Amino acid sequence: MAIDLGALPAPYLSFWRERHLCTLTTLRRDGSPHVVPVGVTYDPEERIARVIASGTSRKVAHVLAAAPAGARVAVCQVAGRHWATLEGRATVSAEPARVTDAERRYAERYGRKPRENPARVVIEIAVDRALGHVKETAAAPRPAA
């Protein structure tokens, strides 16, 4: 179900702050989907989702192939019956300040500093669509019966 980006519900935002493995879907030149596991951070004020990656990865190559406008992509996470997807236009930046910021955000969300990678870049997704089904956060304790 579509969710208003201007009024994201608190449980949806909370779900994007919890530690969950995500997927990134990019498109190959032939239009077929390329889906890989990634860590994602989301800044709802800027409406930017970030994925750190090696500059030599296929996902980065797919985004760069769509330059200069960027590539249409989706990031998704699932926990039981809860799921959330962010869609938008992705670009790649190797700018050190942006990569460092993305690494910091990753460390905050995932509770660990990413391994060293001198070829690291950041995929920045200008989010223009949110979908999902998150009634309560997946990590929230269930009420006693």
Short mmCIF file of N, CA and C in Angstrom, two decimals:
data_model
loop_
_atom_site.label_atom_id
_atom_site.label_comp_id
_atom_site.label_asym_id
_atom_site.label_seq_id
_atom_site.Cartn_x
_atom_site.Cartn_y
_atom_site.Cartn_z
N MET A 1 0.83 -1.17 0.00
CA MET A 1 0.00 0.00 0.00
C MET A 1 0.88 1.24 0.00
N ALA A 2 0.49 2.23 -0.76
CA ALA A 2 1.24 3.48 -0.87
C ALA A 2 1.12 4.28 0.43
N ILE A 3 2.19 4.97 0.76
CA ILE A 3 2.25 5.77 1.98
C ILE A 3 2.68 7.18 1.59
N ASP A 4 2.02 8.18 2.17
CA ASP A 4 2.31 9.59 1.89
C ASP A 4 3.69 9.96 2.43
N LEU A 5 4.62 10.32 1.53
CA LEU A 5 5.97 10.70 1.96
C LEU A 5 5.96 11.93 2.87
N GLY A 6 4.97 12.77 2.74
CA GLY A 6 4.89 13.97 3.56
C GLY A 6 4.33 13.72 4.95
N ALA A 7 3.81 12.53 5.18
CA ALA A 7 3.21 12.20 6.48
C ALA A 7 3.47 10.73 6.80
N LEU A 8 4.74 10.35 6.81
CA LEU A 8 5.08 8.96 7.10
C LEU A 8 4.70 8.63 8.54
N PRO A 9 3.97 7.53 8.75
CA PRO A 9 3.58 7.15 10.10
C PRO A 9 4.79 6.81 10.97
N ALA A 10 4.68 7.08 12.25
CA ALA A 10 5.78 6.81 13.19
C ALA A 10 6.25 5.35 13.13
N PRO A 11 5.35 4.36 13.06
CA PRO A 11 5.84 2.98 12.97
C PRO A 11 6.66 2.72 11.71
N TYR A 12 6.31 3.36 10.60
CA TYR A 12 7.05 3.19 9.36
C TYR A 12 8.46 3.76 9.51
N LEU A 13 8.56 4.96 10.06
CA LEU A 13 9.86 5.59 10.28
C LEU A 13 10.70 4.77 11.26
N SER A 14 10.08 4.29 12.31
CA SER A 14 10.78 3.46 13.29
C SER A 14 11.33 2.19 12.65
N PHE A 15 10.54 1.59 11.77
CA PHE A 15 10.96 0.37 11.07
C PHE A 15 12.22 0.63 10.25
N TRP A 16 12.34 1.83 9.66
CA TRP A 16 13.53 2.16 8.88
C TRP A 16 14.73 2.51 9.76
N ARG A 17 14.54 2.63 11.08
CA ARG A 17 15.66 2.86 11.99
C ARG A 17 16.13 1.57 12.65
N GLU A 18 15.28 0.55 12.66
CA GLU A 18 15.64 -0.74 13.26
C GLU A 18 16.65 -1.45 12.38
N ARG A 19 17.34 -2.40 12.97
CA ARG A 19 18.36 -3.16 12.23
C ARG A 19 17.69 -4.26 11.41
N HIS A 20 17.62 -4.05 10.10
CA HIS A 20 17.05 -5.04 9.18
C HIS A 20 17.94 -5.14 7.95
N LEU A 21 18.10 -6.35 7.45
CA LEU A 21 18.75 -6.54 6.16
C LEU A 21 17.76 -6.09 5.10
N CYS A 22 18.27 -5.45 4.09
CA CYS A 22 17.42 -4.92 3.02
C CYS A 22 17.86 -5.49 1.68
N THR A 23 17.10 -5.18 0.66
CA THR A 23 17.51 -5.49 -0.70
C THR A 23 17.48 -4.21 -1.52
N LEU A 24 18.34 -4.18 -2.51
CA LEU A 24 18.36 -3.11 -3.50
C LEU A 24 18.08 -3.75 -4.84
N THR A 25 17.11 -3.21 -5.56
CA THR A 25 16.80 -3.69 -6.90
C THR A 25 17.19 -2.62 -7.91
N THR A 26 18.10 -3.00 -8.81
CA THR A 26 18.50 -2.16 -9.93
C THR A 26 18.12 -2.92 -11.20
N LEU A 27 18.23 -2.25 -12.32
CA LEU A 27 17.90 -2.90 -13.59
C LEU A 27 19.16 -3.07 -14.44
N ARG A 28 19.29 -4.26 -14.99
CA ARG A 28 20.37 -4.53 -15.93
C ARG A 28 20.04 -3.84 -17.26
N ARG A 29 21.02 -3.80 -18.15
CA ARG A 29 20.81 -3.17 -19.47
C ARG A 29 19.65 -3.79 -20.23
N ASP A 30 19.41 -5.11 -20.01
CA ASP A 30 18.30 -5.77 -20.72
C ASP A 30 16.96 -5.58 -20.03
N GLY A 31 16.94 -4.80 -18.94
CA GLY A 31 15.71 -4.52 -18.22
C GLY A 31 15.37 -5.52 -17.14
N SER A 32 16.14 -6.59 -17.00
CA SER A 32 15.85 -7.58 -15.96
C SER A 32 16.34 -7.06 -14.61
N PRO A 33 15.64 -7.44 -13.53
CA PRO A 33 16.01 -6.94 -12.20
C PRO A 33 17.24 -7.63 -11.64
N HIS A 34 18.05 -6.87 -10.94
CA HIS A 34 19.23 -7.35 -10.23
C HIS A 34 18.96 -7.02 -8.76
N VAL A 35 18.76 -8.02 -7.93
CA VAL A 35 18.40 -7.82 -6.52
C VAL A 35 19.52 -8.35 -5.64
N VAL A 36 20.01 -7.48 -4.75
CA VAL A 36 21.11 -7.87 -3.87
C VAL A 36 20.83 -7.40 -2.44
N PRO A 37 21.37 -8.15 -1.45
CA PRO A 37 21.22 -7.72 -0.05
C PRO A 37 22.14 -6.54 0.23
N VAL A 38 21.63 -5.57 0.98
CA VAL A 38 22.40 -4.37 1.33
C VAL A 38 21.93 -3.85 2.69
N GLY A 39 22.69 -2.93 3.23
CA GLY A 39 22.26 -2.13 4.36
C GLY A 39 21.78 -0.80 3.80
N VAL A 40 20.69 -0.28 4.34
CA VAL A 40 20.11 0.97 3.85
C VAL A 40 19.84 1.89 5.03
N THR A 41 20.11 3.17 4.84
CA THR A 41 19.67 4.17 5.81
C THR A 41 18.72 5.11 5.10
N TYR A 42 17.80 5.68 5.87
CA TYR A 42 16.82 6.59 5.27
C TYR A 42 16.73 7.87 6.09
N ASP A 43 16.82 9.00 5.41
CA ASP A 43 16.66 10.31 6.02
C ASP A 43 15.34 10.88 5.51
N PRO A 44 14.28 10.83 6.32
CA PRO A 44 12.96 11.28 5.85
C PRO A 44 12.89 12.79 5.59
N GLU A 45 13.70 13.59 6.28
CA GLU A 45 13.66 15.03 6.04
C GLU A 45 14.22 15.36 4.66
N GLU A 46 15.31 14.70 4.30
CA GLU A 46 15.91 14.91 2.99
C GLU A 46 15.28 14.04 1.91
N ARG A 47 14.53 13.03 2.36
CA ARG A 47 13.95 12.02 1.46
C ARG A 47 15.05 11.34 0.64
N ILE A 48 16.13 10.96 1.34
CA ILE A 48 17.24 10.27 0.71
C ILE A 48 17.51 8.97 1.44
N ALA A 49 17.56 7.88 0.67
CA ALA A 49 18.01 6.59 1.18
C ALA A 49 19.44 6.41 0.68
N ARG A 50 20.27 5.81 1.53
CA ARG A 50 21.68 5.65 1.18
C ARG A 50 22.11 4.19 1.31
N VAL A 51 22.92 3.76 0.35
CA VAL A 51 23.51 2.42 0.36
C VAL A 51 25.00 2.60 0.12
N ILE A 52 25.83 2.09 1.03
CA ILE A 52 27.26 2.13 0.77
C ILE A 52 27.63 0.88 -0.03
N ALA A 53 28.58 1.04 -0.94
CA ALA A 53 28.93 -0.06 -1.84
C ALA A 53 30.33 0.14 -2.38
N SER A 54 30.89 -0.92 -2.89
CA SER A 54 32.17 -0.82 -3.59
C SER A 54 31.91 -0.21 -4.97
N GLY A 55 32.75 0.68 -5.37
CA GLY A 55 32.59 1.32 -6.67
C GLY A 55 32.72 0.35 -7.83
N THR A 56 33.21 -0.87 -7.57
CA THR A 56 33.37 -1.87 -8.62
C THR A 56 32.21 -2.87 -8.67
N SER A 57 31.19 -2.67 -7.85
CA SER A 57 30.07 -3.63 -7.79
C SER A 57 29.13 -3.48 -8.98
N ARG A 58 28.40 -4.54 -9.26
CA ARG A 58 27.42 -4.52 -10.35
C ARG A 58 26.31 -3.52 -10.06
N LYS A 59 25.86 -3.44 -8.81
CA LYS A 59 24.78 -2.50 -8.49
C LYS A 59 25.19 -1.07 -8.82
N VAL A 60 26.43 -0.72 -8.53
CA VAL A 60 26.93 0.61 -8.86
C VAL A 60 27.02 0.78 -10.37
N ALA A 61 27.49 -0.24 -11.06
CA ALA A 61 27.56 -0.18 -12.53
C ALA A 61 26.18 0.04 -13.14
N HIS A 62 25.17 -0.62 -12.59
CA HIS A 62 23.81 -0.45 -13.13
C HIS A 62 23.33 0.99 -12.95
N VAL A 63 23.60 1.57 -11.78
CA VAL A 63 23.19 2.95 -11.55
C VAL A 63 23.96 3.90 -12.46
N LEU A 64 25.26 3.69 -12.58
CA LEU A 64 26.08 4.56 -13.43
C LEU A 64 25.68 4.47 -14.90
N ALA A 65 25.21 3.31 -15.32
CA ALA A 65 24.81 3.13 -16.72
C ALA A 65 23.62 4.01 -17.10
N ALA A 66 22.88 4.45 -16.11
CA ALA A 66 21.70 5.30 -16.36
C ALA A 66 22.03 6.78 -16.27
N ALA A 67 23.30 7.14 -16.08
CA ALA A 67 23.71 8.52 -15.89
C ALA A 67 23.30 9.37 -17.09
N PRO A 68 23.16 10.67 -16.98
CA PRO A 68 23.36 11.45 -15.76
C PRO A 68 22.12 11.55 -14.87
N ALA A 69 20.97 11.18 -15.37
CA ALA A 69 19.74 11.33 -14.59
C ALA A 69 19.64 10.35 -13.44
N GLY A 70 20.43 9.29 -13.47
CA GLY A 70 20.34 8.27 -12.43
C GLY A 70 19.41 7.15 -12.83
N ALA A 71 19.38 6.14 -12.03
CA ALA A 71 18.60 4.93 -12.31
C ALA A 71 17.42 4.82 -11.38
N ARG A 72 16.33 4.32 -11.90
CA ARG A 72 15.15 4.03 -11.07
C ARG A 72 15.45 2.76 -10.29
N VAL A 73 15.33 2.81 -8.94
CA VAL A 73 15.65 1.68 -8.08
C VAL A 73 14.62 1.56 -6.96
N ALA A 74 14.71 0.45 -6.24
CA ALA A 74 13.88 0.25 -5.05
C ALA A 74 14.73 -0.43 -3.98
N VAL A 75 14.53 -0.03 -2.72
CA VAL A 75 15.09 -0.72 -1.57
C VAL A 75 13.93 -1.22 -0.74
N CYS A 76 14.10 -2.41 -0.20
CA CYS A 76 13.00 -3.04 0.54
C CYS A 76 13.55 -3.77 1.75
N GLN A 77 12.74 -3.85 2.79
CA GLN A 77 13.08 -4.66 3.96
C GLN A 77 11.82 -5.37 4.43
N VAL A 78 12.03 -6.56 5.01
CA VAL A 78 10.92 -7.40 5.47
C VAL A 78 11.28 -7.96 6.83
N ALA A 79 10.32 -7.99 7.72
CA ALA A 79 10.46 -8.65 9.02
C ALA A 79 9.09 -9.25 9.35
N GLY A 80 8.97 -10.56 9.14
CA GLY A 80 7.68 -11.20 9.36
C GLY A 80 6.65 -10.63 8.41
N ARG A 81 5.55 -10.15 8.98
CA ARG A 81 4.49 -9.60 8.14
C ARG A 81 4.68 -8.11 7.85
N HIS A 82 5.73 -7.53 8.39
CA HIS A 82 6.03 -6.11 8.18
C HIS A 82 6.96 -5.95 6.99
N TRP A 83 6.67 -4.99 6.14
CA TRP A 83 7.55 -4.71 5.01
C TRP A 83 7.47 -3.24 4.66
N ALA A 84 8.56 -2.75 4.07
CA ALA A 84 8.62 -1.35 3.64
C ALA A 84 9.50 -1.24 2.42
N THR A 85 9.06 -0.48 1.45
CA THR A 85 9.81 -0.25 0.23
C THR A 85 9.91 1.25 -0.03
N LEU A 86 11.08 1.68 -0.44
CA LEU A 86 11.32 3.06 -0.86
C LEU A 86 11.78 3.00 -2.31
N GLU A 87 11.18 3.82 -3.16
CA GLU A 87 11.54 3.87 -4.57
C GLU A 87 12.03 5.27 -4.92
N GLY A 88 12.88 5.35 -5.92
CA GLY A 88 13.33 6.66 -6.36
C GLY A 88 14.43 6.57 -7.39
N ARG A 89 15.02 7.72 -7.65
CA ARG A 89 16.08 7.85 -8.65
C ARG A 89 17.42 7.82 -7.90
N ALA A 90 18.31 6.89 -8.30
CA ALA A 90 19.60 6.71 -7.63
C ALA A 90 20.73 7.31 -8.45
N THR A 91 21.68 7.90 -7.74
CA THR A 91 22.93 8.37 -8.32
C THR A 91 24.06 7.85 -7.44
N VAL A 92 25.27 7.92 -7.94
CA VAL A 92 26.44 7.44 -7.20
C VAL A 92 27.36 8.61 -6.91
N SER A 93 27.87 8.66 -5.67
CA SER A 93 28.85 9.69 -5.31
C SER A 93 30.06 9.04 -4.67
N ALA A 94 31.24 9.50 -5.10
CA ALA A 94 32.49 9.08 -4.48
C ALA A 94 33.07 10.22 -3.64
N GLU A 95 32.31 11.31 -3.51
CA GLU A 95 32.76 12.47 -2.74
C GLU A 95 33.03 12.03 -1.29
N PRO A 96 34.25 12.22 -0.78
CA PRO A 96 34.61 11.71 0.54
C PRO A 96 33.65 12.12 1.67
N ALA A 97 33.20 13.36 1.69
CA ALA A 97 32.30 13.80 2.77
C ALA A 97 30.97 13.04 2.71
N ARG A 98 30.47 12.78 1.52
CA ARG A 98 29.20 12.07 1.38
C ARG A 98 29.36 10.60 1.77
N VAL A 99 30.48 10.00 1.37
CA VAL A 99 30.74 8.60 1.72
C VAL A 99 30.89 8.47 3.23
N THR A 100 31.63 9.38 3.84
CA THR A 100 31.81 9.36 5.30
C THR A 100 30.47 9.52 6.01
N ASP A 101 29.64 10.42 5.54
CA ASP A 101 28.31 10.61 6.13
C ASP A 101 27.48 9.32 6.01
N ALA A 102 27.52 8.68 4.86
CA ALA A 102 26.77 7.44 4.66
C ALA A 102 27.30 6.33 5.57
N GLU A 103 28.62 6.26 5.76
CA GLU A 103 29.21 5.27 6.66
C GLU A 103 28.77 5.52 8.10
N ARG A 104 28.73 6.79 8.50
CA ARG A 104 28.27 7.14 9.85
C ARG A 104 26.82 6.71 10.06
N ARG A 105 25.98 6.99 9.10
CA ARG A 105 24.57 6.62 9.19
C ARG A 105 24.41 5.09 9.26
N TYR A 106 25.20 4.39 8.46
CA TYR A 106 25.18 2.92 8.47
C TYR A 106 25.56 2.42 9.86
N ALA A 107 26.64 2.96 10.44
CA ALA A 107 27.09 2.54 11.77
C ALA A 107 26.02 2.79 12.82
N GLU A 108 25.31 3.90 12.72
CA GLU A 108 24.23 4.20 13.66
C GLU A 108 23.10 3.18 13.55
N ARG A 109 22.69 2.86 12.35
CA ARG A 109 21.56 1.94 12.16
C ARG A 109 21.93 0.50 12.47
N TYR A 110 23.10 0.07 12.00
CA TYR A 110 23.46 -1.34 12.09
C TYR A 110 24.37 -1.68 13.27
N GLY A 111 24.76 -0.67 14.05
CA GLY A 111 25.50 -0.92 15.27
C GLY A 111 26.93 -1.39 15.06
N ARG A 112 27.46 -1.15 13.88
CA ARG A 112 28.86 -1.51 13.63
C ARG A 112 29.40 -0.65 12.50
N LYS A 113 30.68 -0.36 12.60
CA LYS A 113 31.35 0.41 11.57
C LYS A 113 31.58 -0.49 10.36
N PRO A 114 31.30 0.00 9.15
CA PRO A 114 31.57 -0.82 7.96
C PRO A 114 33.07 -1.08 7.81
N ARG A 115 33.39 -2.22 7.23
CA ARG A 115 34.80 -2.56 7.01
C ARG A 115 35.44 -1.52 6.09
N GLU A 116 36.74 -1.40 6.19
CA GLU A 116 37.47 -0.46 5.33
C GLU A 116 37.33 -0.88 3.87
N ASN A 117 37.15 0.10 3.00
CA ASN A 117 37.06 -0.16 1.58
C ASN A 117 37.44 1.13 0.84
N PRO A 118 38.66 1.19 0.34
CA PRO A 118 39.09 2.41 -0.35
C PRO A 118 38.31 2.70 -1.64
N ALA A 119 37.61 1.70 -2.15
CA ALA A 119 36.81 1.90 -3.37
C ALA A 119 35.36 2.23 -3.06
N ARG A 120 35.05 2.50 -1.78
CA ARG A 120 33.66 2.73 -1.38
C ARG A 120 33.09 4.00 -2.00
N VAL A 121 31.82 3.87 -2.38
CA VAL A 121 31.01 4.98 -2.87
C VAL A 121 29.68 4.91 -2.13
N VAL A 122 28.84 5.90 -2.36
CA VAL A 122 27.50 5.85 -1.79
C VAL A 122 26.48 5.98 -2.92
N ILE A 123 25.52 5.09 -2.89
CA ILE A 123 24.37 5.20 -3.79
C ILE A 123 23.34 6.02 -3.03
N GLU A 124 22.97 7.15 -3.59
CA GLU A 124 21.98 8.03 -2.96
C GLU A 124 20.69 7.97 -3.77
N ILE A 125 19.62 7.64 -3.08
CA ILE A 125 18.32 7.47 -3.73
C ILE A 125 17.41 8.63 -3.33
N ALA A 126 17.02 9.44 -4.30
CA ALA A 126 16.06 10.51 -4.06
C ALA A 126 14.68 9.85 -4.03
N VAL A 127 14.18 9.61 -2.85
CA VAL A 127 12.95 8.84 -2.68
C VAL A 127 11.74 9.66 -3.11
N ASP A 128 10.93 9.05 -3.97
CA ASP A 128 9.70 9.71 -4.41
C ASP A 128 8.46 8.84 -4.20
N ARG A 129 8.66 7.64 -3.63
CA ARG A 129 7.52 6.77 -3.37
C ARG A 129 7.84 5.86 -2.20
N ALA A 130 6.86 5.70 -1.32
CA ALA A 130 6.99 4.79 -0.19
C ALA A 130 5.81 3.83 -0.19
N LEU A 131 6.10 2.58 0.04
CA LEU A 131 5.09 1.54 0.11
C LEU A 131 5.36 0.73 1.37
N GLY A 132 4.36 0.04 1.85
CA GLY A 132 4.62 -0.85 2.97
C GLY A 132 3.40 -1.24 3.75
N HIS A 133 3.66 -2.12 4.68
CA HIS A 133 2.65 -2.58 5.64
C HIS A 133 3.37 -2.71 6.98
N VAL A 134 3.28 -1.65 7.77
CA VAL A 134 3.92 -1.62 9.08
C VAL A 134 2.91 -1.03 10.05
N LYS A 135 2.23 -1.89 10.80
CA LYS A 135 1.23 -1.42 11.77
C LYS A 135 1.88 -1.04 13.09
N GLU A 136 2.86 -1.84 13.47
CA GLU A 136 3.66 -1.59 14.67
C GLU A 136 5.05 -2.04 14.32
N THR A 137 6.03 -1.56 15.02
CA THR A 137 7.38 -1.96 14.64
C THR A 137 7.60 -3.43 14.92
N ALA A 138 8.36 -4.05 14.08
CA ALA A 138 8.62 -5.49 14.19
C ALA A 138 9.35 -5.81 15.49
N ALA A 139 10.14 -4.87 16.01
CA ALA A 139 10.92 -5.13 17.21
C ALA A 139 10.13 -4.80 18.48
N ALA A 140 8.94 -4.23 18.35
CA ALA A 140 8.15 -3.85 19.52
C ALA A 140 7.69 -5.10 20.26
N PRO A 141 7.71 -5.06 21.59
CA PRO A 141 7.26 -6.23 22.35
C PRO A 141 5.76 -6.44 22.16
N ARG A 142 5.37 -7.67 22.10
CA ARG A 142 3.96 -8.00 21.96
C ARG A 142 3.31 -7.97 23.34
N PRO A 143 2.05 -7.52 23.41
CA PRO A 143 1.37 -7.48 24.70
C PRO A 143 1.16 -8.90 25.24
N ALA A 144 1.21 -9.01 26.55
CA ALA A 144 1.00 -10.32 27.19
C ALA A 144 -0.45 -10.76 26.99
N ALA A 145 -0.63 -12.05 26.81
CA ALA A 145 -1.97 -12.59 26.57
C ALA A 145 -2.74 -12.75 27.87
#
